Each structure stands twice: as structure tokens, then as C-alpha cells.
Amino acid sequence: MKNIILISVIHVVYLVTWFLMNIIRNSKIKVVRDYDNGNEFYKSLNASDKETYWKEDTKNLNIFFIIFLIFLEVTMYLLYKDSGLWISFLIIGVVISPIIAIILSVKLQRKYKSQMVK
């Protein structure tokens, strides 16, 4: 019973965090974009590319959340089954999800850098 409550709380917190991140990323508030990690690159884009870049970057953020959710689900299942492997899957998810998100972000920036050169 204790594991079910813990798993439920973790899922609620995770999904609320994901939902709030999407609300923030999809808002039109300029301050949010100014404090983004890729702000210097974002400012270098022309006006028409800024919006499409921001939307594609938000997709990358959603991909991060989806990949991490998969690892989180396996972790919660292993925790529910009282398996000692749950910590391994959590660590793997914490490592792999950001790596994939960083790779996607770098590819996205390269795509827009190559468009700026043309």
C-alpha cells in the first residue's frame, strides 16, 4: 500500500510539472524566452525563425519528458515489485533522457545555423 501511494504521488508531481512546463513554454511571455538556456542563440535568429525554433525546442522538451516517463514507469513497476533494480533504471533514465534532449537541441541549433548561413 505504501508503494502505491508513493507511486501515485510521484506520477502526479511528474505530470503536473510536465503540464506546467508546457504552459510556460507555450506562453507568449517574452521573459520566459529571455531566461531560456539557449537565449543567446534564440536572439540571433530572425523574427520568422524564432517562433518555429521555439516550437521545435518545445517538442524536444516534450521528448525528454516522454523518454524519462518511460524510465520512470519501469522504475515504479520495479519498486512496486520490491526489486532492487529500480534504482538502476532511475539512474539510467536520469542519464539517458538529458543526453538525448541535448543531442536533439544541438541538432536543432545546427539546423538553424545552416539556414542562417544560406
N, CA, C and O atoms as CSV, one atom per row, in Angstrom:
chain,resi,resn,atom,element,x,y,z
A,1,MET,N,N,0.823,-1.198,0.000
A,1,MET,CA,C,0.000,0.000,0.000
A,1,MET,C,C,0.865,1.259,0.000
A,1,MET,O,O,0.563,2.241,-0.677
A,2,LYS,N,N,1.956,1.204,0.782
A,2,LYS,CA,C,2.846,2.356,0.870
A,2,LYS,C,C,3.442,2.679,-0.500
A,2,LYS,O,O,3.555,3.849,-0.866
A,3,ASN,N,N,3.827,1.641,-1.266
A,3,ASN,CA,C,4.402,1.858,-2.596
A,3,ASN,C,C,3.384,2.462,-3.561
A,3,ASN,O,O,3.744,3.295,-4.393
A,4,ILE,N,N,2.136,2.058,-3.461
A,4,ILE,CA,C,1.113,2.578,-4.355
A,4,ILE,C,C,0.899,4.069,-4.109
A,4,ILE,O,O,0.751,4.830,-5.065
A,5,ILE,N,N,0.879,4.491,-2.881
A,5,ILE,CA,C,0.722,5.913,-2.561
A,5,ILE,C,C,1.925,6.693,-3.060
A,5,ILE,O,O,1.765,7.761,-3.650
A,6,LEU,N,N,3.125,6.182,-2.833
A,6,LEU,CA,C,4.346,6.840,-3.303
A,6,LEU,C,C,4.349,6.950,-4.821
A,6,LEU,O,O,4.664,8.008,-5.365
A,7,ILE,N,N,4.005,5.880,-5.500
A,7,ILE,CA,C,3.963,5.875,-6.964
A,7,ILE,C,C,2.939,6.880,-7.472
A,7,ILE,O,O,3.206,7.599,-8.436
A,8,SER,N,N,1.791,6.941,-6.849
A,8,SER,CA,C,0.756,7.893,-7.262
A,8,SER,C,C,1.212,9.332,-7.078
A,8,SER,O,O,0.993,10.166,-7.956
A,9,VAL,N,N,1.834,9.628,-5.962
A,9,VAL,CA,C,2.324,10.986,-5.707
A,9,VAL,C,C,3.394,11.366,-6.720
A,9,VAL,O,O,3.387,12.482,-7.238
A,10,ILE,N,N,4.308,10.456,-7.007
A,10,ILE,CA,C,5.367,10.732,-7.982
A,10,ILE,C,C,4.770,10.991,-9.359
A,10,ILE,O,O,5.207,11.908,-10.054
A,11,HIS,N,N,3.790,10.210,-9.764
A,11,HIS,CA,C,3.151,10.414,-11.064
A,11,HIS,C,C,2.436,11.760,-11.131
A,11,HIS,O,O,2.542,12.472,-12.129
A,12,VAL,N,N,1.724,12.100,-10.095
A,12,VAL,CA,C,1.007,13.381,-10.092
A,12,VAL,C,C,1.988,14.549,-10.182
A,12,VAL,O,O,1.785,15.477,-10.965
A,13,VAL,N,N,3.041,14.500,-9.385
A,13,VAL,CA,C,4.039,15.575,-9.411
A,13,VAL,C,C,4.694,15.648,-10.787
A,13,VAL,O,O,4.883,16.741,-11.321
A,14,TYR,N,N,5.035,14.519,-11.357
A,14,TYR,CA,C,5.678,14.483,-12.676
A,14,TYR,C,C,4.765,15.065,-13.754
A,14,TYR,O,O,5.190,15.910,-14.541
A,15,LEU,N,N,3.533,14.619,-13.788
A,15,LEU,CA,C,2.606,15.084,-14.824
A,15,LEU,C,C,2.255,16.566,-14.654
A,15,LEU,O,O,2.114,17.283,-15.645
A,16,VAL,N,N,2.117,17.023,-13.424
A,16,VAL,CA,C,1.857,18.450,-13.186
A,16,VAL,C,C,3.056,19.284,-13.628
A,16,VAL,O,O,2.888,20.348,-14.224
A,17,THR,N,N,4.262,18.806,-13.337
A,17,THR,CA,C,5.470,19.513,-13.761
A,17,THR,C,C,5.537,19.595,-15.280
A,17,THR,O,O,5.838,20.654,-15.832
A,18,TRP,N,N,5.261,18.499,-15.951
A,18,TRP,CA,C,5.267,18.474,-17.415
A,18,TRP,C,C,4.215,19.431,-17.966
A,18,TRP,O,O,4.489,20.189,-18.897
A,19,PHE,N,N,3.029,19.399,-17.401
A,19,PHE,CA,C,1.947,20.275,-17.837
A,19,PHE,C,C,2.317,21.744,-17.646
A,19,PHE,O,O,2.108,22.558,-18.546
A,20,LEU,N,N,2.858,22.085,-16.493
A,20,LEU,CA,C,3.236,23.476,-16.231
A,20,LEU,C,C,4.377,23.928,-17.138
A,20,LEU,O,O,4.394,25.078,-17.579
A,21,MET,N,N,5.324,23.046,-17.420
A,21,MET,CA,C,6.404,23.391,-18.350
A,21,MET,C,C,5.853,23.707,-19.729
A,21,MET,O,O,6.325,24.633,-20.389
A,22,ASN,N,N,4.859,22.947,-20.171
A,22,ASN,CA,C,4.256,23.223,-21.476
A,22,ASN,C,C,3.473,24.525,-21.470
A,22,ASN,O,O,3.477,25.250,-22.465
A,23,ILE,N,N,2.809,24.832,-20.381
A,23,ILE,CA,C,2.099,26.107,-20.293
A,23,ILE,C,C,3.092,27.263,-20.374
A,23,ILE,O,O,2.861,28.239,-21.087
A,24,ILE,N,N,4.189,27.146,-19.643
A,24,ILE,CA,C,5.204,28.196,-19.657
A,24,ILE,C,C,5.834,28.316,-21.038
A,24,ILE,O,O,5.999,29.425,-21.548
A,25,ARG,N,N,6.184,27.195,-21.646
A,25,ARG,CA,C,6.844,27.226,-22.952
A,25,ARG,C,C,5.919,27.738,-24.052
A,25,ARG,O,O,6.386,28.341,-25.018
A,26,ASN,N,N,4.624,27.507,-23.920
A,26,ASN,CA,C,3.684,27.939,-24.952
A,26,ASN,C,C,3.096,29.323,-24.696
A,26,ASN,O,O,2.284,29.811,-25.483
A,27,SER,N,N,3.500,29.950,-23.606
A,27,SER,CA,C,3.005,31.292,-23.332
A,27,SER,C,C,3.709,32.294,-24.244
A,27,SER,O,O,4.762,31.998,-24.808
A,28,LYS,N,N,3.143,33.429,-24.379
A,28,LYS,CA,C,3.722,34.479,-25.224
A,28,LYS,C,C,4.567,35.453,-24.404
A,28,LYS,O,O,4.950,36.510,-24.904
A,29,ILE,N,N,4.858,35.110,-23.159
A,29,ILE,CA,C,5.613,35.994,-22.284
A,29,ILE,C,C,7.080,35.980,-22.719
A,29,ILE,O,O,7.726,34.932,-22.729
A,30,LYS,N,N,7.585,37.133,-23.070
A,30,LYS,CA,C,8.951,37.252,-23.575
A,30,LYS,C,C,9.990,36.941,-22.500
A,30,LYS,O,O,11.081,36.469,-22.820
A,31,VAL,N,N,9.676,37.194,-21.250
A,31,VAL,CA,C,10.621,36.953,-20.151
A,31,VAL,C,C,11.015,35.484,-20.090
A,31,VAL,O,O,12.168,35.167,-19.800
A,32,VAL,N,N,10.076,34.585,-20.360
A,32,VAL,CA,C,10.356,33.155,-20.328
A,32,VAL,C,C,11.430,32.821,-21.357
A,32,VAL,O,O,12.361,32.069,-21.068
A,33,ARG,N,N,11.300,33.371,-22.538
A,33,ARG,CA,C,12.263,33.090,-23.601
A,33,ARG,C,C,13.616,33.723,-23.301
A,33,ARG,O,O,14.648,33.186,-23.703
A,34,ASP,N,N,13.628,34.843,-22.609
A,34,ASP,CA,C,14.890,35.500,-22.261
A,34,ASP,C,C,15.700,34.687,-21.263
A,34,ASP,O,O,16.930,34.727,-21.288
A,35,TYR,N,N,15.032,33.956,-20.391
A,35,TYR,CA,C,15.736,33.170,-19.376
A,35,TYR,C,C,15.975,31.727,-19.789
A,35,TYR,O,O,16.464,30.928,-18.991
A,36,ASP,N,N,15.641,31.390,-21.011
A,36,ASP,CA,C,15.900,30.048,-21.514
A,36,ASP,C,C,17.401,29.861,-21.721
A,36,ASP,O,O,18.115,30.822,-22.010
A,37,ASN,N,N,17.879,28.626,-21.574
A,37,ASN,CA,C,19.313,28.351,-21.718
A,37,ASN,C,C,19.851,28.708,-23.091
A,37,ASN,O,O,21.004,29.125,-23.202
A,38,GLY,N,N,19.064,28.561,-24.130
A,38,GLY,CA,C,19.511,28.862,-25.492
A,38,GLY,C,C,19.187,30.276,-25.911
A,38,GLY,O,O,19.038,30.551,-27.101
A,39,ASN,N,N,19.075,31.179,-24.949
A,39,ASN,CA,C,18.637,32.541,-25.238
A,39,ASN,C,C,19.561,33.261,-26.214
A,39,ASN,O,O,19.076,33.963,-27.102
A,40,GLU,N,N,20.865,33.110,-26.077
A,40,GLU,CA,C,21.790,33.796,-26.985
A,40,GLU,C,C,21.578,33.343,-28.415
A,40,GLU,O,O,21.568,34.163,-29.333
A,41,PHE,N,N,21.408,32.055,-28.610
A,41,PHE,CA,C,21.145,31.548,-29.951
A,41,PHE,C,C,19.775,32.015,-30.432
A,41,PHE,O,O,19.617,32.397,-31.591
A,42,TYR,N,N,18.797,31.985,-29.548
A,42,TYR,CA,C,17.437,32.405,-29.897
A,42,TYR,C,C,17.413,33.855,-30.356
A,42,TYR,O,O,16.724,34.188,-31.321
A,43,LYS,N,N,18.157,34.717,-29.675
A,43,LYS,CA,C,18.195,36.131,-30.049
A,43,LYS,C,C,18.870,36.356,-31.392
A,43,LYS,O,O,18.595,37.357,-32.054
A,44,SER,N,N,19.745,35.452,-31.809
A,44,SER,CA,C,20.449,35.619,-33.072
A,44,SER,C,C,19.577,35.272,-34.282
A,44,SER,O,O,19.943,35.583,-35.415
A,45,LEU,N,N,18.446,34.639,-34.054
A,45,LEU,CA,C,17.564,34.254,-35.156
A,45,LEU,C,C,16.752,35.451,-35.641
A,45,LEU,O,O,16.511,36.408,-34.904
A,46,ASN,N,N,16.335,35.365,-36.913
A,46,ASN,CA,C,15.443,36.420,-37.403
A,46,ASN,C,C,14.031,36.166,-36.886
A,46,ASN,O,O,13.737,35.095,-36.356
A,47,ALA,N,N,13.181,37.141,-37.043
A,47,ALA,CA,C,11.838,37.098,-36.422
A,47,ALA,C,C,11.009,35.899,-36.884
A,47,ALA,O,O,10.287,35.304,-36.084
A,48,SER,N,N,11.106,35.543,-38.155
A,48,SER,CA,C,10.283,34.434,-38.649
A,48,SER,C,C,10.765,33.082,-38.122
A,48,SER,O,O,9.958,32.179,-37.900
A,49,ASP,N,N,12.066,32.941,-37.923
A,49,ASP,CA,C,12.602,31.673,-37.425
A,49,ASP,C,C,12.437,31.499,-35.924
A,49,ASP,O,O,12.440,30.372,-35.431
A,50,LYS,N,N,12.294,32.590,-35.196
A,50,LYS,CA,C,12.215,32.497,-33.738
A,50,LYS,C,C,11.048,31.637,-33.275
A,50,LYS,O,O,11.207,30.797,-32.389
A,51,GLU,N,N,9.899,31.838,-33.861
A,51,GLU,CA,C,8.705,31.106,-33.422
A,51,GLU,C,C,8.807,29.621,-33.766
A,51,GLU,O,O,8.469,28.772,-32.941
A,52,THR,N,N,9.267,29.300,-34.972
A,52,THR,CA,C,9.386,27.885,-35.337
A,52,THR,C,C,10.474,27.202,-34.523
A,52,THR,O,O,10.319,26.045,-34.131
A,53,TYR,N,N,11.574,27.902,-34.266
A,53,TYR,CA,C,12.635,27.338,-33.427
A,53,TYR,C,C,12.093,27.050,-32.033
A,53,TYR,O,O,12.355,25.987,-31.470
A,54,TRP,N,N,11.339,27.991,-31.474
A,54,TRP,CA,C,10.802,27.827,-30.122
A,54,TRP,C,C,9.859,26.634,-30.052
A,54,TRP,O,O,9.879,25.881,-29.078
A,55,LYS,N,N,9.029,26.459,-31.086
A,55,LYS,CA,C,8.101,25.321,-31.108
A,55,LYS,C,C,8.859,23.996,-31.220
A,55,LYS,O,O,8.506,23.024,-30.552
A,56,GLU,N,N,9.890,23.951,-32.055
A,56,GLU,CA,C,10.673,22.729,-32.197
A,56,GLU,C,C,11.464,22.435,-30.918
A,56,GLU,O,O,11.640,21.276,-30.545
A,57,ASP,N,N,11.931,23.476,-30.261
A,57,ASP,CA,C,12.639,23.291,-28.999
A,57,ASP,C,C,11.687,22.774,-27.916
A,57,ASP,O,O,12.084,21.976,-27.067
A,58,THR,N,N,10.453,23.224,-27.947
A,58,THR,CA,C,9.444,22.726,-27.010
A,58,THR,C,C,9.143,21.251,-27.288
A,58,THR,O,O,8.911,20.479,-26.357
A,59,LYS,N,N,9.146,20.858,-28.565
A,59,LYS,CA,C,8.976,19.436,-28.892
A,59,LYS,C,C,10.111,18.612,-28.296
A,59,LYS,O,O,9.890,17.513,-27.786
A,60,ASN,N,N,11.333,19.150,-28.365
A,60,ASN,CA,C,12.470,18.445,-27.769
A,60,ASN,C,C,12.286,18.284,-26.264
A,60,ASN,O,O,12.628,17.243,-25.702
A,61,LEU,N,N,11.756,19.296,-25.622
A,61,LEU,CA,C,11.483,19.204,-24.188
A,61,LEU,C,C,10.442,18.121,-23.909
A,61,LEU,O,O,10.570,17.370,-22.943
A,62,ASN,N,N,9.419,18.042,-24.749
A,62,ASN,CA,C,8.402,17.002,-24.579
A,62,ASN,C,C,8.977,15.614,-24.814
A,62,ASN,O,O,8.585,14.663,-24.137
A,63,ILE,N,N,9.895,15.483,-25.758
A,63,ILE,CA,C,10.557,14.196,-25.990
A,63,ILE,C,C,11.338,13.788,-24.745
A,63,ILE,O,O,11.325,12.623,-24.347
A,64,PHE,N,N,12.026,14.766,-24.126
A,64,PHE,CA,C,12.732,14.480,-22.874
A,64,PHE,C,C,11.765,13.926,-21.835
A,64,PHE,O,O,12.050,12.909,-21.201
A,65,PHE,N,N,10.618,14.592,-21.655
A,65,PHE,CA,C,9.654,14.152,-20.653
A,65,PHE,C,C,9.097,12.762,-20.978
A,65,PHE,O,O,8.872,11.964,-20.067
A,66,ILE,N,N,8.873,12.463,-22.246
A,66,ILE,CA,C,8.342,11.152,-22.635
A,66,ILE,C,C,9.359,10.050,-22.350
A,66,ILE,O,O,9.019,9.009,-21.788
A,67,ILE,N,N,10.611,10.291,-22.744
A,67,ILE,CA,C,11.646,9.280,-22.504
A,67,ILE,C,C,11.830,9.048,-21.005
A,67,ILE,O,O,11.913,7.910,-20.543
A,68,PHE,N,N,11.892,10.149,-20.258
A,68,PHE,CA,C,12.064,9.992,-18.814
A,68,PHE,C,C,10.851,9.310,-18.190
A,68,PHE,O,O,10.996,8.545,-17.236
A,69,LEU,N,N,9.656,9.577,-18.716
A,69,LEU,CA,C,8.450,8.927,-18.199
A,69,LEU,C,C,8.515,7.414,-18.393
A,69,LEU,O,O,8.085,6.658,-17.523
A,70,ILE,N,N,9.044,6.976,-19.515
A,70,ILE,CA,C,9.181,5.535,-19.757
A,70,ILE,C,C,10.082,4.906,-18.688
A,70,ILE,O,O,9.747,3.873,-18.108
A,71,PHE,N,N,11.229,5.547,-18.438
A,71,PHE,CA,C,12.123,5.025,-17.398
A,71,PHE,C,C,11.484,5.119,-16.017
A,71,PHE,O,O,11.682,4.243,-15.175
A,72,LEU,N,N,10.726,6.169,-15.788
A,72,LEU,CA,C,10.048,6.329,-14.505
A,72,LEU,C,C,8.997,5.239,-14.304
A,72,LEU,O,O,8.839,4.718,-13.200
A,73,GLU,N,N,8.283,4.897,-15.371
A,73,GLU,CA,C,7.276,3.837,-15.281
A,73,GLU,C,C,7.925,2.492,-14.938
A,73,GLU,O,O,7.430,1.756,-14.085
A,74,VAL,N,N,9.029,2.182,-15.606
A,74,VAL,CA,C,9.727,0.927,-15.307
A,74,VAL,C,C,10.255,0.956,-13.872
A,74,VAL,O,O,10.188,-0.044,-13.156
A,75,THR,N,N,10.778,2.107,-13.462
A,75,THR,CA,C,11.270,2.253,-12.091
A,75,THR,C,C,10.152,2.028,-11.079
A,75,THR,O,O,10.337,1.317,-10.092
A,76,MET,N,N,9.003,2.628,-11.324
A,76,MET,CA,C,7.877,2.478,-10.396
A,76,MET,C,C,7.370,1.043,-10.372
A,76,MET,O,O,6.980,0.540,-9.318
A,77,TYR,N,N,7.371,0.381,-11.526
A,77,TYR,CA,C,6.956,-1.021,-11.562
A,77,TYR,C,C,7.909,-1.893,-10.737
A,77,TYR,O,O,7.483,-2.750,-9.962
A,78,LEU,N,N,9.214,-1.649,-10.928
A,78,LEU,CA,C,10.204,-2.424,-10.164
A,78,LEU,C,C,10.129,-2.114,-8.677
A,78,LEU,O,O,10.328,-3.004,-7.849
A,79,LEU,N,N,9.848,-0.888,-8.334
A,79,LEU,CA,C,9.680,-0.516,-6.934
A,79,LEU,C,C,8.449,-1.208,-6.343
A,79,LEU,O,O,8.481,-1.695,-5.213
A,80,TYR,N,N,7.373,-1.242,-7.118
A,80,TYR,CA,C,6.147,-1.912,-6.680
A,80,TYR,C,C,6.403,-3.406,-6.447
A,80,TYR,O,O,5.866,-3.996,-5.509
A,81,LYS,N,N,7.221,-4.004,-7.301
A,81,LYS,CA,C,7.536,-5.435,-7.178
A,81,LYS,C,C,8.662,-5.697,-6.176
A,81,LYS,O,O,9.116,-6.833,-6.040
A,82,ASP,N,N,9.115,-4.655,-5.477
A,82,ASP,CA,C,10.196,-4.753,-4.491
A,82,ASP,C,C,11.491,-5.324,-5.081
A,82,ASP,O,O,12.200,-6.091,-4.431
A,83,SER,N,N,11.776,-4.937,-6.309
A,83,SER,CA,C,13.014,-5.344,-6.961
A,83,SER,C,C,14.100,-4.308,-6.674
A,83,SER,O,O,13.824,-3.110,-6.611
A,84,GLY,N,N,15.313,-4.770,-6.504
A,84,GLY,CA,C,16.427,-3.870,-6.233
A,84,GLY,C,C,16.922,-3.141,-7.478
A,84,GLY,O,O,17.773,-2.256,-7.383
A,85,LEU,N,N,16.394,-3.508,-8.642
A,85,LEU,CA,C,16.829,-2.873,-9.894
A,85,LEU,C,C,16.204,-1.503,-10.133
A,85,LEU,O,O,16.578,-0.815,-11.083
A,86,TRP,N,N,15.270,-1.102,-9.297
A,86,TRP,CA,C,14.567,0.156,-9.551
A,86,TRP,C,C,15.521,1.337,-9.550
A,86,TRP,O,O,15.358,2.254,-10.356
A,87,ILE,N,N,16.499,1.340,-8.679
A,87,ILE,CA,C,17.444,2.455,-8.612
A,87,ILE,C,C,18.299,2.517,-9.881
A,87,ILE,O,O,18.654,3.601,-10.342
A,88,SER,N,N,18.625,1.350,-10.440
A,88,SER,CA,C,19.405,1.309,-11.682
A,88,SER,C,C,18.640,1.951,-12.831
A,88,SER,O,O,19.197,2.747,-13.588
A,89,PHE,N,N,17.359,1.601,-12.961
A,89,PHE,CA,C,16.556,2.180,-14.033
A,89,PHE,C,C,16.361,3.677,-13.834
A,89,PHE,O,O,16.336,4.431,-14.807
A,90,LEU,N,N,16.225,4.106,-12.614
A,90,LEU,CA,C,16.085,5.538,-12.351
A,90,LEU,C,C,17.355,6.279,-12.761
A,90,LEU,O,O,17.283,7.325,-13.405
A,91,ILE,N,N,18.498,5.751,-12.396
A,91,ILE,CA,C,19.772,6.386,-12.753
A,91,ILE,C,C,19.969,6.393,-14.274
A,91,ILE,O,O,20.400,7.395,-14.846
A,92,ILE,N,N,19.652,5.277,-14.914
A,92,ILE,CA,C,19.769,5.211,-16.377
A,92,ILE,C,C,18.862,6.260,-17.022
A,92,ILE,O,O,19.274,6.939,-17.962
A,93,GLY,N,N,17.649,6.395,-16.531
A,93,GLY,CA,C,16.722,7.388,-17.073
A,93,GLY,C,C,17.198,8.807,-16.852
A,93,GLY,O,O,17.034,9.661,-17.723
A,94,VAL,N,N,17.789,9.071,-15.688
A,94,VAL,CA,C,18.306,10.406,-15.373
A,94,VAL,C,C,19.493,10.744,-16.277
A,94,VAL,O,O,19.734,11.916,-16.567
A,95,VAL,N,N,20.223,9.745,-16.716
A,95,VAL,CA,C,21.378,9.982,-17.587
A,95,VAL,C,C,20.964,10.040,-19.060
A,95,VAL,O,O,21.351,10.969,-19.769
A,96,ILE,N,N,20.192,9.075,-19.523
A,96,ILE,CA,C,19.863,8.965,-20.943
A,96,ILE,C,C,18.916,10.077,-21.410
A,96,ILE,O,O,19.116,10.627,-22.493
A,97,SER,N,N,17.912,10.413,-20.638
A,97,SER,CA,C,16.940,11.430,-21.060
A,97,SER,C,C,17.592,12.779,-21.360
A,97,SER,O,O,17.340,13.340,-22.427
A,98,PRO,N,N,18.416,13.321,-20.469
A,98,PRO,CA,C,19.061,14.596,-20.792
A,98,PRO,C,C,20.046,14.493,-21.962
A,98,PRO,O,O,20.181,15.436,-22.742
A,99,ILE,N,N,20.728,13.362,-22.084
A,99,ILE,CA,C,21.662,13.208,-23.205
A,99,ILE,C,C,20.918,13.287,-24.529
A,99,ILE,O,O,21.355,13.978,-25.450
A,100,ILE,N,N,19.808,12.591,-24.628
A,100,ILE,CA,C,19.011,12.627,-25.859
A,100,ILE,C,C,18.475,14.039,-26.100
A,100,ILE,O,O,18.486,14.515,-27.235
A,101,ALA,N,N,18.007,14.709,-25.052
A,101,ALA,CA,C,17.500,16.077,-25.201
A,101,ALA,C,C,18.603,17.030,-25.654
A,101,ALA,O,O,18.359,17.910,-26.479
A,102,ILE,N,N,19.801,16.864,-25.129
A,102,ILE,CA,C,20.922,17.713,-25.527
A,102,ILE,C,C,21.288,17.461,-26.985
A,102,ILE,O,O,21.542,18.404,-27.735
A,103,ILE,N,N,21.315,16.204,-27.385
A,103,ILE,CA,C,21.622,15.870,-28.783
A,103,ILE,C,C,20.588,16.494,-29.712
A,103,ILE,O,O,20.947,17.068,-30.740
A,104,LEU,N,N,19.314,16.387,-29.365
A,104,LEU,CA,C,18.263,16.987,-30.186
A,104,LEU,C,C,18.387,18.509,-30.239
A,104,LEU,O,O,18.151,19.120,-31.281
A,105,SER,N,N,18.753,19.108,-29.126
A,105,SER,CA,C,18.921,20.562,-29.078
A,105,SER,C,C,20.092,21.012,-29.949
A,105,SER,O,O,19.991,22.011,-30.661
A,106,VAL,N,N,21.183,20.287,-29.894
A,106,VAL,CA,C,22.352,20.622,-30.721
A,106,VAL,C,C,22.009,20.479,-32.202
A,106,VAL,O,O,22.375,21.335,-33.008
A,107,LYS,N,N,21.307,19.400,-32.566
A,107,LYS,CA,C,20.885,19.214,-33.958
A,107,LYS,C,C,19.976,20.349,-34.416
A,107,LYS,O,O,20.086,20.830,-35.544
A,108,LEU,N,N,19.078,20.769,-33.532
A,108,LEU,CA,C,18.166,21.856,-33.875
A,108,LEU,C,C,18.935,23.153,-34.104
A,108,LEU,O,O,18.661,23.878,-35.060
A,109,GLN,N,N,19.886,23.444,-33.238
A,109,GLN,CA,C,20.681,24.658,-33.413
A,109,GLN,C,C,21.520,24.585,-34.685
A,109,GLN,O,O,21.660,25.588,-35.386
A,110,ARG,N,N,22.074,23.431,-34.990
A,110,ARG,CA,C,22.832,23.276,-36.239
A,110,ARG,C,C,21.944,23.507,-37.449
A,110,ARG,O,O,22.360,24.128,-38.428
A,111,LYS,N,N,20.727,23.008,-37.377
A,111,LYS,CA,C,19.776,23.184,-38.478
A,111,LYS,C,C,19.537,24.672,-38.728
A,111,LYS,O,O,19.550,25.116,-39.876
A,112,TYR,N,N,19.324,25.423,-37.692
A,112,TYR,CA,C,19.041,26.845,-37.854
A,112,TYR,C,C,20.304,27.645,-38.167
A,112,TYR,O,O,20.228,28.678,-38.831
A,113,LYS,N,N,21.452,27.184,-37.702
A,113,LYS,CA,C,22.702,27.858,-38.068
A,113,LYS,C,C,22.970,27.696,-39.558
A,113,LYS,O,O,23.407,28.636,-40.223
A,114,SER,N,N,22.704,26.496,-40.081
A,114,SER,CA,C,22.918,26.271,-41.509
A,114,SER,C,C,21.933,27.084,-42.347
A,114,SER,O,O,22.271,27.496,-43.456
A,115,GLN,N,N,20.740,27.318,-41.848
A,115,GLN,CA,C,19.765,28.149,-42.558
A,115,GLN,C,C,20.175,29.610,-42.542
A,115,GLN,O,O,19.908,30.342,-43.495
A,116,MET,N,N,20.828,30.042,-41.459
A,116,MET,CA,C,21.262,31.428,-41.353
A,116,MET,C,C,22.418,31.702,-42.326
A,116,MET,O,O,22.555,32.818,-42.829
A,117,VAL,N,N,23.247,30.684,-42.590
A,117,VAL,CA,C,24.391,30.858,-43.475
A,117,VAL,C,C,23.919,31.012,-44.918
A,117,VAL,O,O,24.523,31.755,-45.692
A,118,LYS,N,N,22.853,30.319,-45.281
A,118,LYS,CA,C,22.364,30.372,-46.681
A,118,LYS,C,C,21.835,31.712,-47.050
A,118,LYS,O,O,21.392,31.910,-48.181
